[in-house]
CSV table of C-alpha atoms in Angstrom, one decimal:
chain,number,residue,atom,x,y,z
A,90,MET,CA,98.9,124.4,130.5
A,91,GLN,CA,100.5,123.1,127.2
A,92,SER,CA,97.3,121.3,126.3
A,93,ASN,CA,95.4,124.6,126.6
A,94,PHE,CA,97.9,126.4,124.8
A,95,SER,CA,97.7,123.8,122.0
A,96,SER,CA,94.1,123.9,121.8
A,97,LYS,CA,94.1,127.6,121.2
A,98,ILE,CA,96.7,127.3,118.3
A,99,LEU,CA,94.0,125.1,116.6
A,100,LEU,CA,91.4,127.8,116.6
A,101,LEU,CA,93.9,130.5,115.6
A,102,GLY,CA,93.5,129.4,112.0
A,103,ILE,CA,90.1,130.5,111.7
A,104,PRO,CA,90.4,134.4,111.9
A,105,ILE,CA,93.6,134.1,110.1
A,106,TYR,CA,91.8,132.5,107.1
A,107,ILE,CA,89.0,135.3,107.2
A,108,ILE,CA,91.4,137.9,107.4
A,109,THR,CA,93.5,136.6,104.3
A,110,ILE,CA,90.2,136.5,102.2
A,111,LEU,CA,89.4,140.1,103.2
A,112,ILE,CA,92.8,141.3,102.2
A,113,GLY,CA,92.6,139.2,99.1
A,114,TYR,CA,89.3,140.9,98.1
A,115,PHE,CA,90.6,144.1,99.2
A,116,ILE,CA,93.9,143.8,96.8
A,117,PHE,CA,92.5,141.8,93.9
A,118,GLY,CA,88.8,142.5,94.0
A,119,SER,CA,87.0,140.5,91.5
A,120,ASN,CA,89.9,138.6,90.2
A,121,ILE,CA,89.9,136.5,93.3
A,122,ILE,CA,88.2,132.9,93.1
A,123,ALA,CA,84.5,132.7,93.2
A,124,PHE,CA,82.6,133.3,96.4
A,125,SER,CA,81.2,129.8,96.4
A,126,TRP,CA,84.5,128.2,96.4
A,127,ILE,CA,85.7,130.4,99.1
A,128,LEU,CA,82.7,129.4,101.1
A,129,TRP,CA,83.3,125.7,100.5
A,130,HIS,CA,87.1,126.2,101.4
A,131,PHE,CA,86.1,128.0,104.7
A,132,LEU,CA,83.7,125.2,105.6
A,133,VAL,CA,86.4,122.6,105.1
A,134,LEU,CA,88.9,124.6,107.2
A,135,LEU,CA,86.3,125.3,109.8
A,136,PHE,CA,85.7,121.4,110.0
A,137,PHE,CA,89.6,120.9,110.3
A,138,PHE,CA,90.2,123.6,113.1
A,139,VAL,CA,86.9,122.7,115.2
A,140,GLY,CA,87.2,118.9,114.5
A,141,ALA,CA,90.9,118.8,115.6
A,142,TYR,CA,90.2,121.2,118.6
A,143,TYR,CA,87.4,119.1,119.9
A,144,THR,CA,89.0,115.9,119.3
A,145,PHE,CA,92.2,116.9,121.0
A,146,ASN,CA,90.4,118.0,124.1
A,147,ILE,CA,88.5,114.9,124.2
A,148,LEU,CA,91.6,112.7,123.8
A,149,LYS,CA,94.5,114.5,125.3
A,150,SER,CA,94.3,112.7,128.7
A,151,SER,CA,93.8,109.2,127.0
A,152,PRO,CA,96.5,106.7,128.0
A,153,TYR,CA,99.0,105.7,125.2
A,154,ARG,CA,97.4,102.6,124.0
A,155,THR,CA,93.8,103.9,124.3
A,156,PHE,CA,94.9,107.1,122.3
A,157,ILE,CA,96.2,104.9,119.4
A,158,LYS,CA,93.1,102.7,119.3
A,159,ASN,CA,90.8,105.8,119.2
A,160,LEU,CA,93.1,107.4,116.7
A,161,PHE,CA,92.6,104.3,114.5
A,162,PHE,CA,89.0,104.4,114.6
A,163,ILE,CA,88.5,108.0,114.2
A,164,ASN,CA,90.5,108.1,111.0
A,165,LEU,CA,89.0,104.9,109.8
A,166,ILE,CA,85.5,106.3,110.2
A,167,LEU,CA,86.4,110.0,109.0
A,168,LYS,CA,88.1,108.8,105.9
A,169,LEU,CA,85.8,106.1,104.9
A,170,ILE,CA,83.0,108.9,104.9
A,171,ILE,CA,85.0,111.2,102.7
A,172,LEU,CA,86.0,108.2,100.5
A,173,THR,CA,82.2,107.3,100.1
A,174,LEU,CA,81.4,111.0,99.3
A,175,THR,CA,84.0,111.6,96.8
A,176,TYR,CA,83.5,108.2,95.1
A,177,PHE,CA,79.9,108.9,94.4
A,178,TYR,CA,80.4,112.7,93.8
A,179,PHE,CA,83.2,112.0,91.1
A,180,LYS,CA,81.0,109.1,89.6
A,181,SER,CA,78.0,111.3,89.1
A,182,GLU,CA,79.7,114.3,87.8
A,183,ILE,CA,82.3,113.1,85.5
A,184,GLY,CA,81.2,109.3,85.1
A,185,ILE,CA,84.2,107.8,86.8
A,186,PRO,CA,84.7,107.3,90.5
A,187,MET,CA,87.9,109.3,90.7
A,188,LEU,CA,89.5,112.8,89.5
A,189,SER,CA,89.5,113.0,85.6
A,190,HIS,CA,93.0,114.4,85.7
A,191,ASN,CA,95.8,112.5,83.7
A,192,ASP,CA,97.3,110.8,86.8
A,193,PRO,CA,94.6,109.2,88.5
A,194,VAL,CA,93.2,107.7,85.3
A,195,PHE,CA,96.6,106.6,84.3
A,196,TYR,CA,97.2,104.9,87.5
A,197,HIS,CA,93.9,103.2,87.2
A,198,ASP,CA,94.2,102.2,83.5
A,199,GLY,CA,97.7,101.2,84.2
A,200,GLY,CA,96.8,99.1,87.3
A,201,LEU,CA,94.4,97.2,85.2
A,202,LYS,CA,96.8,96.3,82.7
A,203,ILE,CA,99.3,95.2,85.3
A,204,ALA,CA,96.9,93.1,87.3
A,205,GLN,CA,95.8,91.4,83.9
A,206,GLU,CA,99.6,90.9,82.8
A,207,PHE,CA,100.6,89.7,86.2
A,208,ARG,CA,97.7,87.1,86.0
A,209,HIS,CA,99.5,85.7,82.9
A,210,LEU,CA,102.9,85.6,84.8
A,211,ASN,CA,104.2,88.7,82.8
A,212,PHE,CA,106.3,90.8,85.4
A,213,ASN,CA,108.2,93.1,83.1
A,214,VAL,CA,106.7,96.3,84.0
A,215,ALA,CA,109.0,98.5,82.2
A,216,ALA,CA,108.5,96.9,79.0
A,217,MET,CA,104.6,97.5,79.5
A,218,PHE,CA,105.1,101.2,80.1
A,219,PRO,CA,108.4,102.2,78.2
A,220,ASN,CA,107.7,106.0,78.4
A,221,SER,CA,106.8,106.4,82.1
A,222,GLY,CA,109.0,107.7,84.8
A,223,PHE,CA,110.1,105.4,87.7
A,224,SER,CA,107.8,107.0,90.3
A,225,ASP,CA,104.8,106.8,88.1
A,226,LEU,CA,105.8,102.9,87.5
A,227,GLY,CA,105.6,102.7,91.3
A,228,GLY,CA,102.1,104.2,91.4
A,229,ILE,CA,100.7,101.9,88.6
A,230,VAL,CA,102.5,98.9,90.3
A,231,TYR,CA,100.8,99.8,93.6
A,232,TYR,CA,97.3,99.9,92.2
A,233,GLY,CA,97.9,96.7,89.9
A,234,LEU,CA,98.8,94.9,93.0
A,235,ILE,CA,95.6,96.0,94.7
A,236,TYR,CA,93.5,95.1,91.8
A,237,LEU,CA,95.3,91.7,91.4
A,238,ILE,CA,94.6,90.6,94.9
A,239,PHE,CA,91.3,92.4,95.7
A,240,GLY,CA,89.7,92.8,92.3
A,241,ASP,CA,89.3,95.8,90.0
A,242,SER,CA,87.7,98.1,92.5
A,243,VAL,CA,88.6,101.9,92.8
A,244,PHE,CA,86.5,101.7,96.1
A,245,ILE,CA,88.5,98.9,97.6
A,246,ALA,CA,91.6,100.7,96.7
A,247,GLY,CA,90.4,103.8,98.5
A,248,ILE,CA,89.9,101.5,101.5
A,249,ILE,CA,93.8,100.4,101.2
A,250,ASN,CA,94.7,104.0,101.0
A,251,ILE,CA,92.7,104.7,104.2
A,252,LEU,CA,94.6,101.9,105.9
A,253,PHE,CA,98.0,103.1,104.9
A,254,MET,CA,97.2,106.9,105.8
A,255,THR,CA,96.0,105.8,109.1
A,256,SER,CA,99.0,103.7,109.7
A,257,ALA,CA,101.2,106.8,108.7
A,258,ILE,CA,99.5,109.0,111.3
A,259,ILE,CA,99.8,106.4,114.1
A,260,LEU,CA,103.6,106.1,113.1
A,261,THR,CA,104.0,109.8,113.2
A,262,PHE,CA,102.5,109.8,116.7
A,263,LYS,CA,105.1,107.2,117.9
A,264,ILE,CA,108.0,109.1,116.2
A,265,ILE,CA,107.1,112.2,118.1
A,266,THR,CA,106.7,110.5,121.4
A,267,HIS,CA,110.4,109.3,120.9
A,268,ILE,CA,111.7,112.7,120.1
A,269,HIS,CA,109.5,115.1,122.1
A,270,SER,CA,106.7,114.5,124.4
A,271,GLU,CA,103.2,112.7,124.3
A,272,PRO,CA,101.0,115.7,124.5
A,273,VAL,CA,102.9,117.2,121.3
A,274,ALA,CA,102.6,113.7,119.6
A,275,LYS,CA,98.9,113.7,120.3
A,276,LEU,CA,98.2,117.2,119.0
A,277,ALA,CA,100.4,116.3,115.8
A,278,ALA,CA,98.4,113.1,115.2
A,279,ILE,CA,95.2,114.9,115.6
A,280,ILE,CA,96.2,117.7,113.2
A,281,MET,CA,97.5,115.3,110.7
A,282,SER,CA,94.2,113.4,110.8
A,283,PHE,CA,92.1,116.2,110.1
A,284,ILE,CA,94.4,117.8,107.5
A,285,PRO,CA,91.9,118.3,104.3
A,286,ILE,CA,94.3,117.1,101.6
A,287,PHE,CA,95.3,113.8,103.5
A,288,ASN,CA,91.5,113.1,103.7
A,289,LEU,CA,90.9,113.9,100.0
A,290,TYR,CA,93.8,112.0,98.8
A,291,VAL,CA,92.4,108.6,100.1
A,292,GLY,CA,89.9,108.9,97.3
A,293,VAL,CA,91.3,110.7,94.3
A,294,HIS,CA,93.4,107.6,93.3
A,295,LEU,CA,97.0,109.1,93.4
A,296,LYS,CA,100.1,107.6,94.5
A,297,GLU,CA,101.0,110.1,97.2
A,298,ILE,CA,99.4,108.2,100.2
A,299,ILE,CA,101.6,105.1,99.7
A,300,PHE,CA,104.6,107.4,99.4
A,301,ILE,CA,103.7,109.1,102.6
A,302,TRP,CA,103.5,105.9,104.4
A,303,LEU,CA,106.9,104.7,103.2
A,304,ILE,CA,108.7,107.7,104.2
A,305,VAL,CA,107.0,107.9,107.5
A,306,LYS,CA,107.7,104.2,108.2
A,307,ALA,CA,111.3,104.4,107.0
A,308,THR,CA,111.6,107.4,109.6
A,309,HIS,CA,110.0,105.4,112.3
A,310,LEU,CA,112.3,102.5,111.9
A,311,ILE,CA,115.3,104.7,112.0
A,312,ILE,CA,114.1,106.7,115.1
A,313,THR,CA,112.9,103.6,116.9
A,314,GLY,CA,116.4,101.9,116.1
A,315,PHE,CA,118.4,105.1,117.6
A,316,TYR,CA,116.0,105.1,120.7
A,317,LYS,CA,116.4,101.4,121.4
A,318,GLY,CA,120.1,101.9,121.0
A,319,LEU,CA,120.5,104.7,123.2
A,320,LYS,CA,118.4,103.0,125.7
A,321,PHE,CA,120.5,99.8,125.8
A,322,GLN,CA,123.6,101.9,126.1
A,323,ASN,CA,122.3,103.7,129.2
């Protein structure tokens, strides 16, 4: 009963999106974004809702460990495909395999500089970037360490992002199994797996992926600690 209800919720977003666009055209007319972008967004959201719907129906009865294993491979394959597409799209359109906005280029160039300095045993990151904020330093150190260990490859950095995002989704599933029920945890993990922005972030060279993982990992450690403590007391 609960699984069927959850599946219907997944498909509810499609008519809501269509109604929202129609209302937008009625109110704003030609001032709304181009139809080609609306169509593209609709296809992305259609993939999200339909993909999550069918994946949930296929995996909702899987045992705990089997579900985690399937969740890992689904995310790995899906995000690797999206990473490959975005990598070559950005490279062909703007000449570099990432968004041309300030942040991705800053993290990439800063990461290259940090990797080079670390190779020469210079670890004074604050002196290298005196005008950068604390969170920005975290982003460039993250990519700098990847370049230092794996070489100056944007694609490999994207694969590392995939592993962190996939880990965050699996940890989210485990957290919800502690505080709610396994069917709800499965639904949440599958929705999170297909959320467009999470899939896009693995290939745009930002710091959000590692920050999401750090927050989810910290939450998982806290929840697991409380859960084990309560079981011990009982």
